CSV table of C-alpha atoms in Angstrom, one decimal:
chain,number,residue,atom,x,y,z
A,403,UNK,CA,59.9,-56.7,-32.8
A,404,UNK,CA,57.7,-54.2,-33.8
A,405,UNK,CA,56.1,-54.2,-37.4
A,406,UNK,CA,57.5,-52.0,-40.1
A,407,UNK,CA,55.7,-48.5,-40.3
A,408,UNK,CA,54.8,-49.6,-43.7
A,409,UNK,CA,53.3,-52.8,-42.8
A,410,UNK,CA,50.8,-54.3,-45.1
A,411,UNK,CA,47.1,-53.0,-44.7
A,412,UNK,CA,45.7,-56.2,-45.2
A,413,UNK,CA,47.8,-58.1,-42.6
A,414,UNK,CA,45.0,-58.7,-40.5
A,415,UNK,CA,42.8,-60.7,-42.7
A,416,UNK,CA,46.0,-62.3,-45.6
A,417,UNK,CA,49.3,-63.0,-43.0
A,418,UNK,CA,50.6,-66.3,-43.7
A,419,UNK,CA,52.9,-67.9,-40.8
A,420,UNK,CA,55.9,-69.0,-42.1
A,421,UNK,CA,58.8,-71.4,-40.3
A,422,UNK,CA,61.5,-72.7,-41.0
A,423,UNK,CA,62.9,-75.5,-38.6
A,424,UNK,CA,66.6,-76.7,-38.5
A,425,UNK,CA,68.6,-79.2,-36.5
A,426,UNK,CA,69.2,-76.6,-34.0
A,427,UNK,CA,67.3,-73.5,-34.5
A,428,UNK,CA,63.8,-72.7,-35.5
A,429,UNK,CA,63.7,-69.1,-38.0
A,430,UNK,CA,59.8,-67.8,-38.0
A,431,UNK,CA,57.5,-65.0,-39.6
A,432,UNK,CA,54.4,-63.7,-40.6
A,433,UNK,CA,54.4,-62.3,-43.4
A,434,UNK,CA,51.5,-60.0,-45.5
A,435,UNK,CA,49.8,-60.0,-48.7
A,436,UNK,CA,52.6,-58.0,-50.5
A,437,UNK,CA,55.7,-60.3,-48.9
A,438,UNK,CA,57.0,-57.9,-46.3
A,439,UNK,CA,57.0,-59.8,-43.1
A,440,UNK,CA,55.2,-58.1,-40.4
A,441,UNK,CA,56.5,-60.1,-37.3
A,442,UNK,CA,59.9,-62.0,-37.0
A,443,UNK,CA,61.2,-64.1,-34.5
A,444,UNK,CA,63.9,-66.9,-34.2
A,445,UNK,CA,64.2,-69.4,-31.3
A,446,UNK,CA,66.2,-72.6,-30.3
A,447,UNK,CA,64.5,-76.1,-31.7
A,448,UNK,CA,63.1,-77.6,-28.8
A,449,UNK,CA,62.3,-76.6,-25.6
A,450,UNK,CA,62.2,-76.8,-21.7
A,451,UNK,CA,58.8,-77.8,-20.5
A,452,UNK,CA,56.4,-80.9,-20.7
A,453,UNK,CA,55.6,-82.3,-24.1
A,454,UNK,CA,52.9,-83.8,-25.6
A,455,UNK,CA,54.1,-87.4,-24.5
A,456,UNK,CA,55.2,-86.0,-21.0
A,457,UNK,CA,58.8,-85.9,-21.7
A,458,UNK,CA,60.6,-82.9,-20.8
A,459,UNK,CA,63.8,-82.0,-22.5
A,460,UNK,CA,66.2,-81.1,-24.1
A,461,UNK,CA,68.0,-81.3,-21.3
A,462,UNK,CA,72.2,-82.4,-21.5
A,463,UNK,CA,71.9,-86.3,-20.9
A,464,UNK,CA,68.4,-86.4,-22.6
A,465,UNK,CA,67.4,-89.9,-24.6
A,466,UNK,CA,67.4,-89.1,-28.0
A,467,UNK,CA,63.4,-89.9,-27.8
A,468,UNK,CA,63.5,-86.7,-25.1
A,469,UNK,CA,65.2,-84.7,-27.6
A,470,UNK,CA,63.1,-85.7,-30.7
A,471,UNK,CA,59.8,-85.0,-28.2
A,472,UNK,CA,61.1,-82.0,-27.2
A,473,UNK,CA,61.9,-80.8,-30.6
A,474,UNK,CA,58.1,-81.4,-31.8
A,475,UNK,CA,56.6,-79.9,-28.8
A,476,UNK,CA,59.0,-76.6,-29.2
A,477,UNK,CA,58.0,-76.6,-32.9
A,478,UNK,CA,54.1,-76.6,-31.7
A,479,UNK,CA,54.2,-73.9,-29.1
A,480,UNK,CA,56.3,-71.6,-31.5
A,481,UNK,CA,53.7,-71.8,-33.9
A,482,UNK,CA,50.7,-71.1,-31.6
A,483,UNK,CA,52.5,-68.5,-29.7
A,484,UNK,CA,53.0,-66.9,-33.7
A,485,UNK,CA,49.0,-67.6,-34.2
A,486,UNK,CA,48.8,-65.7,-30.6
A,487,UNK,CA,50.9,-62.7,-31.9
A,488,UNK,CA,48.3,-62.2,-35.3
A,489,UNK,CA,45.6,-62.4,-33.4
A,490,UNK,CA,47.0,-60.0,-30.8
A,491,UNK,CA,48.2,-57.7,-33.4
A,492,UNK,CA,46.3,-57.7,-36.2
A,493,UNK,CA,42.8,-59.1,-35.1
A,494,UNK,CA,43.2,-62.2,-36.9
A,495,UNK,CA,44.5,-65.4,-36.6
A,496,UNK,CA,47.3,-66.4,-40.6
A,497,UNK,CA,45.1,-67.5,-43.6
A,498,UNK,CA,47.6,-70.7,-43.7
A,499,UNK,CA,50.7,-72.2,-42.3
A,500,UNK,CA,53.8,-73.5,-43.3
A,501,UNK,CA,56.5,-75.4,-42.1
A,502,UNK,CA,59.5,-76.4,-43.9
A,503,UNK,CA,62.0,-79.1,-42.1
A,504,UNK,CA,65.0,-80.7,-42.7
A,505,UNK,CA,63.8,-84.9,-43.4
A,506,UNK,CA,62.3,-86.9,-46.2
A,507,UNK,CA,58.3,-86.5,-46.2
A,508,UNK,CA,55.6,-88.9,-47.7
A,509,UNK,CA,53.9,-88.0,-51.1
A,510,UNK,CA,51.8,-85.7,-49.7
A,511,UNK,CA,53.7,-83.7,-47.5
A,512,UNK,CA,51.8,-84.9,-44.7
A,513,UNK,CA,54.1,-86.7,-43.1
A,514,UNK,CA,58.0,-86.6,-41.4
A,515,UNK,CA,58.9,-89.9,-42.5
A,516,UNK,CA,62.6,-89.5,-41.0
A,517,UNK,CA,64.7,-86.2,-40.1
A,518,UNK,CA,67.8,-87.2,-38.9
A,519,UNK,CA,68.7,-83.7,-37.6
A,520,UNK,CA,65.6,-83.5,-35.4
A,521,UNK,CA,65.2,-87.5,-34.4
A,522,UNK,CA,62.0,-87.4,-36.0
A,523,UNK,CA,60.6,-91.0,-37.5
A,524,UNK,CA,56.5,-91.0,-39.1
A,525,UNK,CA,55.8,-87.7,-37.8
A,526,UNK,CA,52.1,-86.8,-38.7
A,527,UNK,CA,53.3,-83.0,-38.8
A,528,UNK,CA,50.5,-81.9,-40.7
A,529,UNK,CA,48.0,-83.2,-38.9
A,530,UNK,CA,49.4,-82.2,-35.4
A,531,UNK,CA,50.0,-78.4,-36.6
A,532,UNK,CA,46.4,-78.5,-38.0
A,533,UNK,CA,45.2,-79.9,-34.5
A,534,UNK,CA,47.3,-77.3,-32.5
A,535,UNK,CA,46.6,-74.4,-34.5
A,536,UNK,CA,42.8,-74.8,-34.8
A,537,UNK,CA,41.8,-76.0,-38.4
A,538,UNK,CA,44.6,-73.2,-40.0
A,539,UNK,CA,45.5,-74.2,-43.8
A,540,UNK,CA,49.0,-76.3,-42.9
A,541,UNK,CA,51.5,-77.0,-45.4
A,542,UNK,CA,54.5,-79.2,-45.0
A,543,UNK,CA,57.5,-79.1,-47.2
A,544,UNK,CA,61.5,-79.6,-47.3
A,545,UNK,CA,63.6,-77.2,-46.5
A,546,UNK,CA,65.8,-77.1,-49.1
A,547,UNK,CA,63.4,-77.3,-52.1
A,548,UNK,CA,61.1,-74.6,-50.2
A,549,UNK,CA,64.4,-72.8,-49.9
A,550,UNK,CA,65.2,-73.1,-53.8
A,551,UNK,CA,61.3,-72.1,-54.7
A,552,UNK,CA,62.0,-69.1,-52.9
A,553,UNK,CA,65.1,-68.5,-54.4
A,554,UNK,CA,63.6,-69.6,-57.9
A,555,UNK,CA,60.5,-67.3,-57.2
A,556,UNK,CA,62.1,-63.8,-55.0
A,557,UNK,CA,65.5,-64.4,-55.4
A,558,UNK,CA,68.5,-65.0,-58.2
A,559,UNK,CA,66.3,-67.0,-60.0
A,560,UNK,CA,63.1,-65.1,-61.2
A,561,UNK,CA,62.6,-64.4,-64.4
A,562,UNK,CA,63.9,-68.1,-65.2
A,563,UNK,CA,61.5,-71.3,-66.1
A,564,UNK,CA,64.2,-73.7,-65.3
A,565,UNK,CA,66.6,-73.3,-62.6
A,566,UNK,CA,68.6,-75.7,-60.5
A,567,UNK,CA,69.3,-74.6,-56.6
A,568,UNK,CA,72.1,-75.9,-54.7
A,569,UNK,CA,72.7,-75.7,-50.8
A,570,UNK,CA,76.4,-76.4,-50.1
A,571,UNK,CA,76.4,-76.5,-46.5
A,572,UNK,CA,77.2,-79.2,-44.1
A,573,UNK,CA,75.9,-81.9,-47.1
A,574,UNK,CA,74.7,-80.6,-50.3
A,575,UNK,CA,71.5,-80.6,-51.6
A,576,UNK,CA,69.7,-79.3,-54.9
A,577,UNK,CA,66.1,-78.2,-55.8
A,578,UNK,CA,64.8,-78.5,-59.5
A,579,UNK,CA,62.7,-75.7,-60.6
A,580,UNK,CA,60.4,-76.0,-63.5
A,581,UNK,CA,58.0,-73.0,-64.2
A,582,UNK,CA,57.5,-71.8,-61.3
A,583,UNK,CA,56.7,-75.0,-58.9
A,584,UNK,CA,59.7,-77.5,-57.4
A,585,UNK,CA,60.0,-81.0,-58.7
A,586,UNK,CA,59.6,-83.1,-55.8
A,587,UNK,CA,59.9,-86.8,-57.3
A,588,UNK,CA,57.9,-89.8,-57.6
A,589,UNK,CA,59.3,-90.3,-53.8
A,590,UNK,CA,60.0,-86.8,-52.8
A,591,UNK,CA,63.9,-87.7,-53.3
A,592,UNK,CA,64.5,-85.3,-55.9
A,593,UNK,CA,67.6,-83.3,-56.1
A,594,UNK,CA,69.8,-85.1,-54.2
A,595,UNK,CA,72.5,-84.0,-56.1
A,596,UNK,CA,75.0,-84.5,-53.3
A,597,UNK,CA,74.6,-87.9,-53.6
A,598,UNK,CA,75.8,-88.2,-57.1
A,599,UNK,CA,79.0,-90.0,-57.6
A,600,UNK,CA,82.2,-87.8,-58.6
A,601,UNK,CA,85.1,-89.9,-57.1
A,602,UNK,CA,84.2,-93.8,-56.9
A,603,UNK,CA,87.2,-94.5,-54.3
A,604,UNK,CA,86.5,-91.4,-52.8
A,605,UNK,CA,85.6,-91.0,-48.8
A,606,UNK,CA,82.7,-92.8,-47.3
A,607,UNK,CA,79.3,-91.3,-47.1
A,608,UNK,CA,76.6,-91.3,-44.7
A,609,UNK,CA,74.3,-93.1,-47.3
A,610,UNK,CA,76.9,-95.8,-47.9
A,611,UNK,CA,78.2,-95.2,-51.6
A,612,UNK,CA,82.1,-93.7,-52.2
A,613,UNK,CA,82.6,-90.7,-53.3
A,614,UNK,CA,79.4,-88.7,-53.5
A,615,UNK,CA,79.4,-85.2,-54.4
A,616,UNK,CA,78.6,-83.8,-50.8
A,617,UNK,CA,81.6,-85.3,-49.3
A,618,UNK,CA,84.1,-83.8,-51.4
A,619,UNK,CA,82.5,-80.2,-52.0
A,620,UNK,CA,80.6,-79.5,-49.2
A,621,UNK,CA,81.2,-76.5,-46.9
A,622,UNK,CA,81.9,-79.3,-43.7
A,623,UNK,CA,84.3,-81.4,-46.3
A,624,UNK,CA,86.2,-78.4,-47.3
A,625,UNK,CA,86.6,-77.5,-43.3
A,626,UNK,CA,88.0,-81.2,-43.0
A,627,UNK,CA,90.1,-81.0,-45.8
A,628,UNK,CA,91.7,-77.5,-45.0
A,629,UNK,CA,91.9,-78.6,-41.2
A,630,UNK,CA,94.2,-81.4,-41.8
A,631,UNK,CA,96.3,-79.4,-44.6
A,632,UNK,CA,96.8,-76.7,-41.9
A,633,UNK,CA,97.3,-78.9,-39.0
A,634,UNK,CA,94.5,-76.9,-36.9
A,635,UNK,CA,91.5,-79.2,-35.8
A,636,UNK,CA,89.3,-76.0,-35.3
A,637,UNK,CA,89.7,-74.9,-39.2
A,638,UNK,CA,86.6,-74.6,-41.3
A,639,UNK,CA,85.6,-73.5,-44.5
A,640,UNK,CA,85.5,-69.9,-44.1
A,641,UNK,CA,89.4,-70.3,-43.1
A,642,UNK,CA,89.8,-72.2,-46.2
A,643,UNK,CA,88.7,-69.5,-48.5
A,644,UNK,CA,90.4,-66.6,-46.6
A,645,UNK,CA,93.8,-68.4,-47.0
A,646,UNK,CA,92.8,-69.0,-50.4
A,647,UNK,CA,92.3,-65.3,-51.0
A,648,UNK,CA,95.7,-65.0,-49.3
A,649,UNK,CA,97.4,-67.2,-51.5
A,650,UNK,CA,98.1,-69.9,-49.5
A,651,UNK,CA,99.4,-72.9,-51.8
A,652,UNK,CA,97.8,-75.9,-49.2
A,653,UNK,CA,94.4,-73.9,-49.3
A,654,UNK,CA,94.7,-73.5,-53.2
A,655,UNK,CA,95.4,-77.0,-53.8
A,656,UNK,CA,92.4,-78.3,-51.2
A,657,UNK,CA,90.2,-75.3,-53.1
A,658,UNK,CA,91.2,-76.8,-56.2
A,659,UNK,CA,89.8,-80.1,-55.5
A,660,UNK,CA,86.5,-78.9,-54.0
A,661,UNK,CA,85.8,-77.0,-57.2
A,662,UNK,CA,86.8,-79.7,-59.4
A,663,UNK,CA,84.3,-81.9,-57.8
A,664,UNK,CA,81.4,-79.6,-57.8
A,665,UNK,CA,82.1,-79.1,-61.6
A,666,UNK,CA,82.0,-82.8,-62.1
A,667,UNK,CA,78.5,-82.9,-60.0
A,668,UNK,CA,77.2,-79.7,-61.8
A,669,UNK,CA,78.3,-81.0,-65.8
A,670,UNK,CA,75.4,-84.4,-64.4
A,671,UNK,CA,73.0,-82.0,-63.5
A,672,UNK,CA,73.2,-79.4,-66.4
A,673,UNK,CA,73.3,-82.6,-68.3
A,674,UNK,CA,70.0,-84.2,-67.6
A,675,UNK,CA,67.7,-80.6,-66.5
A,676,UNK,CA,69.1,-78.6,-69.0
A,677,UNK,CA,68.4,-75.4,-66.5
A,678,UNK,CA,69.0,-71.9,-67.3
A,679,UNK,CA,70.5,-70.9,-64.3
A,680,UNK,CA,72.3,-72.5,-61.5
A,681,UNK,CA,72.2,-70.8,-58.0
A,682,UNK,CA,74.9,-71.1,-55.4
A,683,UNK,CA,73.4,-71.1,-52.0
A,684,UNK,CA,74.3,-72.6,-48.3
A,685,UNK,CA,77.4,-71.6,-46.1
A,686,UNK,CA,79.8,-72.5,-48.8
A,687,UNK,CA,78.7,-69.8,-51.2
A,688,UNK,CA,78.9,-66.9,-48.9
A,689,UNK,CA,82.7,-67.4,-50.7
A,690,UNK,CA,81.6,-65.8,-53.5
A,691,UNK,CA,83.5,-64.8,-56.3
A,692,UNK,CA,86.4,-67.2,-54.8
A,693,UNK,CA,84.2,-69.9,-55.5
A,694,UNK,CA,81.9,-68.7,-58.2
A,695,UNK,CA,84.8,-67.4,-60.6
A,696,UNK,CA,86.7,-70.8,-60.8
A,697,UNK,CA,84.1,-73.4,-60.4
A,698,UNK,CA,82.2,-71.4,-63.7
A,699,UNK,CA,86.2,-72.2,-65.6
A,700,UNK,CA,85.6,-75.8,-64.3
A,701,UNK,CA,82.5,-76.1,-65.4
A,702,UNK,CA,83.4,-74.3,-69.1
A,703,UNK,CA,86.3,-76.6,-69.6
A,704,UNK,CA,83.7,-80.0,-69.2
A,705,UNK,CA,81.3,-78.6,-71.1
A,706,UNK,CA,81.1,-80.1,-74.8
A,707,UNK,CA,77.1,-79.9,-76.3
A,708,UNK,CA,75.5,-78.8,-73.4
A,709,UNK,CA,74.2,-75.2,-73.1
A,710,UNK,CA,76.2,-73.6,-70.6
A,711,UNK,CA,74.0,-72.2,-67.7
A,712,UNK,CA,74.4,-68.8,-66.1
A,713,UNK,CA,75.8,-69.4,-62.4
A,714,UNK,CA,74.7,-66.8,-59.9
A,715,UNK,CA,74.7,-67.0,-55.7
A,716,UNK,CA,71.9,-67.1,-53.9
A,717,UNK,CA,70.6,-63.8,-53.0
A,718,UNK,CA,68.3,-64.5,-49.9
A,719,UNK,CA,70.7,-66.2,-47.6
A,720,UNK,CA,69.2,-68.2,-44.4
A,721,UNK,CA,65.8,-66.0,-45.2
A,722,UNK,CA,65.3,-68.4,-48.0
A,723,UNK,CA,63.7,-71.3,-46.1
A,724,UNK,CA,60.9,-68.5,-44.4
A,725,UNK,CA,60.1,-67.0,-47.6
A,726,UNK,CA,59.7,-70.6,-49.0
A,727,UNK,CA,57.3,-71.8,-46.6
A,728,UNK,CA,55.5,-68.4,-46.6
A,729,UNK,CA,55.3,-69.8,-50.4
A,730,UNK,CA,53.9,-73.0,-49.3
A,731,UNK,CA,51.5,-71.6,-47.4
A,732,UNK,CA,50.1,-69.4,-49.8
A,733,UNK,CA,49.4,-72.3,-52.1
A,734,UNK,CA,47.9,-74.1,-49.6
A,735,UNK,CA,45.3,-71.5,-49.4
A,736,UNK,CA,44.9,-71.5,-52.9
A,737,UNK,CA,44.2,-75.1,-53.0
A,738,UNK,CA,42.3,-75.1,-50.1
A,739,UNK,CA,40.1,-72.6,-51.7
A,740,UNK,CA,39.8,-73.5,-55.6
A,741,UNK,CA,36.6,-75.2,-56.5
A,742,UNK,CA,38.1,-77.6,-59.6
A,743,UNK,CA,41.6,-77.7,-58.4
A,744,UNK,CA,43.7,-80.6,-59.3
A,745,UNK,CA,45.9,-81.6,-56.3
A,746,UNK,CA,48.9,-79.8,-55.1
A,747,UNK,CA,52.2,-82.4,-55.8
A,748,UNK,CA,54.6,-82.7,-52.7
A,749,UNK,CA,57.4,-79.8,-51.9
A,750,UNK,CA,56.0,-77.9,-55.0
A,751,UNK,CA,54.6,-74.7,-53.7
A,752,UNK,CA,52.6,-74.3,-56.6
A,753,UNK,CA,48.7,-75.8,-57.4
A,754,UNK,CA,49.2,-78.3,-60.2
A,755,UNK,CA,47.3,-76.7,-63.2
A,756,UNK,CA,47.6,-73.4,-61.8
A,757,UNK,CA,48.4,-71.6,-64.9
A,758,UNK,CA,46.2,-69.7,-66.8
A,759,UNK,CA,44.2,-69.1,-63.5
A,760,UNK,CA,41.5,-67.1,-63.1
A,761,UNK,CA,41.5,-63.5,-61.4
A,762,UNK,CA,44.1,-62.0,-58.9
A,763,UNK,CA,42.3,-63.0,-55.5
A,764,UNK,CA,39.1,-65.5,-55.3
A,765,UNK,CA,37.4,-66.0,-52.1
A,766,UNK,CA,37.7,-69.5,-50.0
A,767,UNK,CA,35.3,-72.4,-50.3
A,768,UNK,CA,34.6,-75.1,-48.6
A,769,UNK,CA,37.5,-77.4,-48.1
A,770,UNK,CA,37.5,-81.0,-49.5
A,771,UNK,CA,36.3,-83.2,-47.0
A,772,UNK,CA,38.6,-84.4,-44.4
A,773,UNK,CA,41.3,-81.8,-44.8
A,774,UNK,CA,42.5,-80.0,-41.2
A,775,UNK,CA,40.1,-77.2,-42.1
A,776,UNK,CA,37.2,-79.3,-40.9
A,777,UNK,CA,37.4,-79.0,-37.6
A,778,UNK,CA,37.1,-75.5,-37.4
A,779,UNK,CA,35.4,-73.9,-39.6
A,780,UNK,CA,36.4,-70.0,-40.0
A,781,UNK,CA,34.0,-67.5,-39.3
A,782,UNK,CA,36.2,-65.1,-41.4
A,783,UNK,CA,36.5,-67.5,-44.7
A,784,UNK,CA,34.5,-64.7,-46.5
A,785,UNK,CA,37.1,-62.4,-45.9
A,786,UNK,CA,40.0,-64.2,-47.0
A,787,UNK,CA,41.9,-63.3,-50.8
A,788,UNK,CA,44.6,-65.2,-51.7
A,789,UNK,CA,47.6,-64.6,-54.3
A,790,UNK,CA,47.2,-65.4,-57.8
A,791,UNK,CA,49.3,-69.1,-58.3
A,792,UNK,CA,52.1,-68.5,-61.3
A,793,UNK,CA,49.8,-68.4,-63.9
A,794,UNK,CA,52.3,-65.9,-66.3
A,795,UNK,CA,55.6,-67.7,-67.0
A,796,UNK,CA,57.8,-65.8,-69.1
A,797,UNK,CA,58.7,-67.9,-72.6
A,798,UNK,CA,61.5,-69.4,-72.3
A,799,UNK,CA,64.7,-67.6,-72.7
A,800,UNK,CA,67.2,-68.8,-75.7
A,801,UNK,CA,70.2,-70.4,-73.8
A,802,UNK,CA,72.6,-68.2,-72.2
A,803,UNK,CA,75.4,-67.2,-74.4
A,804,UNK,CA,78.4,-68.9,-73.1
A,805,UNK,CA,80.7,-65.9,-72.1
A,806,UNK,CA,77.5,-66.3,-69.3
A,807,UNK,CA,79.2,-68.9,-67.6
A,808,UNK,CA,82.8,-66.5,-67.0
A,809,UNK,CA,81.0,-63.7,-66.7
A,810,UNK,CA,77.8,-61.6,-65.8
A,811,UNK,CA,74.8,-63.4,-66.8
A,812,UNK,CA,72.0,-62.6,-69.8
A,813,UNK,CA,69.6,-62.3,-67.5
A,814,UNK,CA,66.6,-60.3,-69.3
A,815,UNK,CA,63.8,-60.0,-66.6
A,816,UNK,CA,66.2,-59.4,-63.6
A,817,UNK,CA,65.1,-56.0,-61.7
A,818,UNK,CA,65.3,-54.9,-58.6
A,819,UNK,CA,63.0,-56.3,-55.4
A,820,UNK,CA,61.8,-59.6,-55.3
A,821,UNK,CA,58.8,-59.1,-57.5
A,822,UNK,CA,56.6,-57.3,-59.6
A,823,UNK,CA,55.8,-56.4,-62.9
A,824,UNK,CA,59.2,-56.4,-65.7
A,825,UNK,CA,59.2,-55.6,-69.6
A,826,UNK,CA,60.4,-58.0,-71.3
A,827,UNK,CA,63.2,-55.7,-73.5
A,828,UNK,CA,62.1,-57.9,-76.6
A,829,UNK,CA,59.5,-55.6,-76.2
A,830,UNK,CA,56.4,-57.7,-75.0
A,831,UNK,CA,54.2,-56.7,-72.3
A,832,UNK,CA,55.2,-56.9,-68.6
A,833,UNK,CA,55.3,-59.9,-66.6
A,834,UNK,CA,55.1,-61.0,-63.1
A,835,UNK,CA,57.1,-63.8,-61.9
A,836,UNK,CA,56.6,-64.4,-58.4
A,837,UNK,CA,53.6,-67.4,-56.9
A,838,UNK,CA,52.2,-64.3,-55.1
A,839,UNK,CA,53.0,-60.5,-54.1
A,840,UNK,CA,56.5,-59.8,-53.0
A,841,UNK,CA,58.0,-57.1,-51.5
A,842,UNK,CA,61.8,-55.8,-50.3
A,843,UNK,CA,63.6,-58.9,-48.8
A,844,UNK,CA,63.6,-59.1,-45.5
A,845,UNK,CA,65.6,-56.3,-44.0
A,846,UNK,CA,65.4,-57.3,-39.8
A,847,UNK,CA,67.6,-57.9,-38.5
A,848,UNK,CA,66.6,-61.7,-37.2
A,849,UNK,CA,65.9,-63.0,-40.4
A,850,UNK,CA,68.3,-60.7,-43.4
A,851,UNK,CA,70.2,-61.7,-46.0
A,852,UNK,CA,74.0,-62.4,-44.8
């Protein structure tokens, strides 16, 4: 795919490659100094061709250790063949990597500890891209919470200090945005909101408990549902909500439930993050307003003291997870290249004690000792400028009125793009709310909003 005409001047020296990896396929870009990506390019996770082990796969029949090899090897090539494509087009090779996947990592985001989607156990992804890809900047995150930064950062949440993200897809997961980074945990097991317990003698999970959220609100639990109300094995969710648009009394009822459950979920988290807005996202929410417009009634009925959030969809779709890591990446070249940084907490996107930083681009330093940028040290380090981190978040808003909840929400720094500078209409001076320049969303047509 050919660059825009209006690709960024600076690509050469400031593209970041960004990827996000799934169970089955792989989404990529690189993308310049002012957000626009410059290249895009999706392909199949995993590969056909020797691996790094000497496994070749995926193949039909292949051992699961085949498909988990050949999952890590397909992952490797696509990024060096993405490295190959900057330096073929642009002259230079990304300023930083990153890589969001779909697994729990260690602390520091160096390591795959288990993604069951991908057959991945103690994966030392970090390492191995840094390897591969010649000393690069790599950053490793979730795909989830690198999904809700971007959605936090670009998408239906900027302009907001606290935000909660949720992906209803085939589970559900959350990420908890706090001025303008993602909390990651203690354990990097924060938001797991689809494990929280709505229906104790509810269906079986995957992690063992009854009842958890994801089970009974998911997109692939309303498909079940719907299926055996209908009688057709081969219904899904999307079926669910057309017959619900249709008026179908089966549908409304297995609707009904869905949304009751995701209130319950929601009225925990509003409860204990106190957010300012809650963002719909994953295959669930492409519902819309036949999702959105009940579940914010749900949701007002249970709520007694709490402030009632504004509830908005997602508005970057399955480009959220790219635009996320192309977050991550840019902080990793920040931290890589601050002198006094502090260090950057797992699945955040952000430096820690990035605010109040100093000027809009600062040129790299040496690394810390022992990072992946030792083993190649970059001729064109000099060159380099990197985004200013989040260093102006807006004052906190006073809590959405609650009419927000029903209706269109107060929203006072929303504006059209992804980022850039607002006026606050209280009157103070403009703001930027994005980790680094943004542009348009994606408009390709590989990697859109749905």
């Amino acid at each position: 795919m050919s660059p825009p005409e209006n690709a960024p001047t600076r690509a050469a020296t400031d593209h970041v490659l960004a990827l996000d990896v799934g169970g089955t396929g792989m989404k990529a870009a690189l993308i310049g100094p002012d957000g626009h990506p410059v290249h895009e390019a999706r392909r199949p996770t995993g590969g056909v061709g020797p691996s790094a082990a000497g496994v070749t796969g995926p193949a039909e029949g292949a051992t699961a250790d085949g498909r988990a090899d050949a999952a890590l090897t397909g992952l490797l090539d696509f990024a060096d063949d993405l490295v190959s494509i900057g330096l073929d087009r642009f002259g230079a090779p990304p300023v930083a990597a990153g890589v969001v996947v779909p697994g729990i990592l260690d602390g520091d985001g160096d390591v795959v500890r288990y993604a069951a989607n991908l057959g991945w156990r103690d994966v030392p992804l970090r390492r191995l891209l840094g390897e591969r890809l010649a000393g690069i900047p790599v950053a490793v995150g979730h795909d989830v919470r690198a999904g809700g930064l971007a959605e936090g950062l670009l998408g239906a949440g900027r302009g907001a200090s606290r935000f909660l993200f949720l992906a209803l897809g085939t589970g559900i997961a959350g990420a908890i945005g706090i001025d303008g980074r993602v909390e990651a945990g203690a354990h990097s097991g924060a938001g797991e909101i689809g494990h929280i317990v709505v229906r104790p003698d509810g269906p079986v999970c995957g992690c063992g408990q009854r009842g958890c959220l994801e089970t009974l609100a998911s997109a692939s639990a309303v498909g079940r549902a719907w299926a055996a109300a209908c009688g057709d094995p081969a219904a899904d969710a999307a079926d669910a909500a057309r017959a619900v648009e249709a008026g179908d009394p089966r549908a409304t009822r297995v609707w009904g439930e869905a949304v009751a459950a995701l209130a319950d979920g929601l009225l925990t988290g509003i409860t204990l993050l106190d957010p300012e807005v809650v963002i719909v996202g994953g295959g669930l929410a492409r519902a819309g307003d036949t999702l959105l417009d009940p579940l914010r009634t749900a949701l007002r009925e249970r709520i007694t003291f709490q402030h009632p959030p504004a509830l908005v969809p997602a508005e970057l779709g399955d480009a959220a997870g790219c635009l996320g890591a192309g977050l991550l990446a840019r902080a990793r070249v920040a931290t890589d290249s601050r002198p006094f940084h502090e260090s950057t907490p797992s699945g955040t996107g952000v430096p820690a004690g990035s605010r109040g930083a100093g000027p809009a681009a600062v040129p790299v330093t040496s690394p810390e000792p022992g990072t992946a940028t030792d083993a190649s040290p970059d001729p064109d380090a000099g060159r380099r400028r990197v985004a200013r981190p989040r260093s102006d978040i807006p004052e906190p808003r006073p809590p959405p009125r609650p009419a927000d909840v029903a209706g269109v929400p107060n929203r006072p720094f929303a504006a059209e793009g992804h980022g850039g500078a607002r006026r606050d209409p209280r009157g103070e001076a403009p703001v930027t709310a994005t980790a680094f320049p943004t542009g348009p969303a994606p408009d390709s047509a590989e990697v859109r909003k749905p």
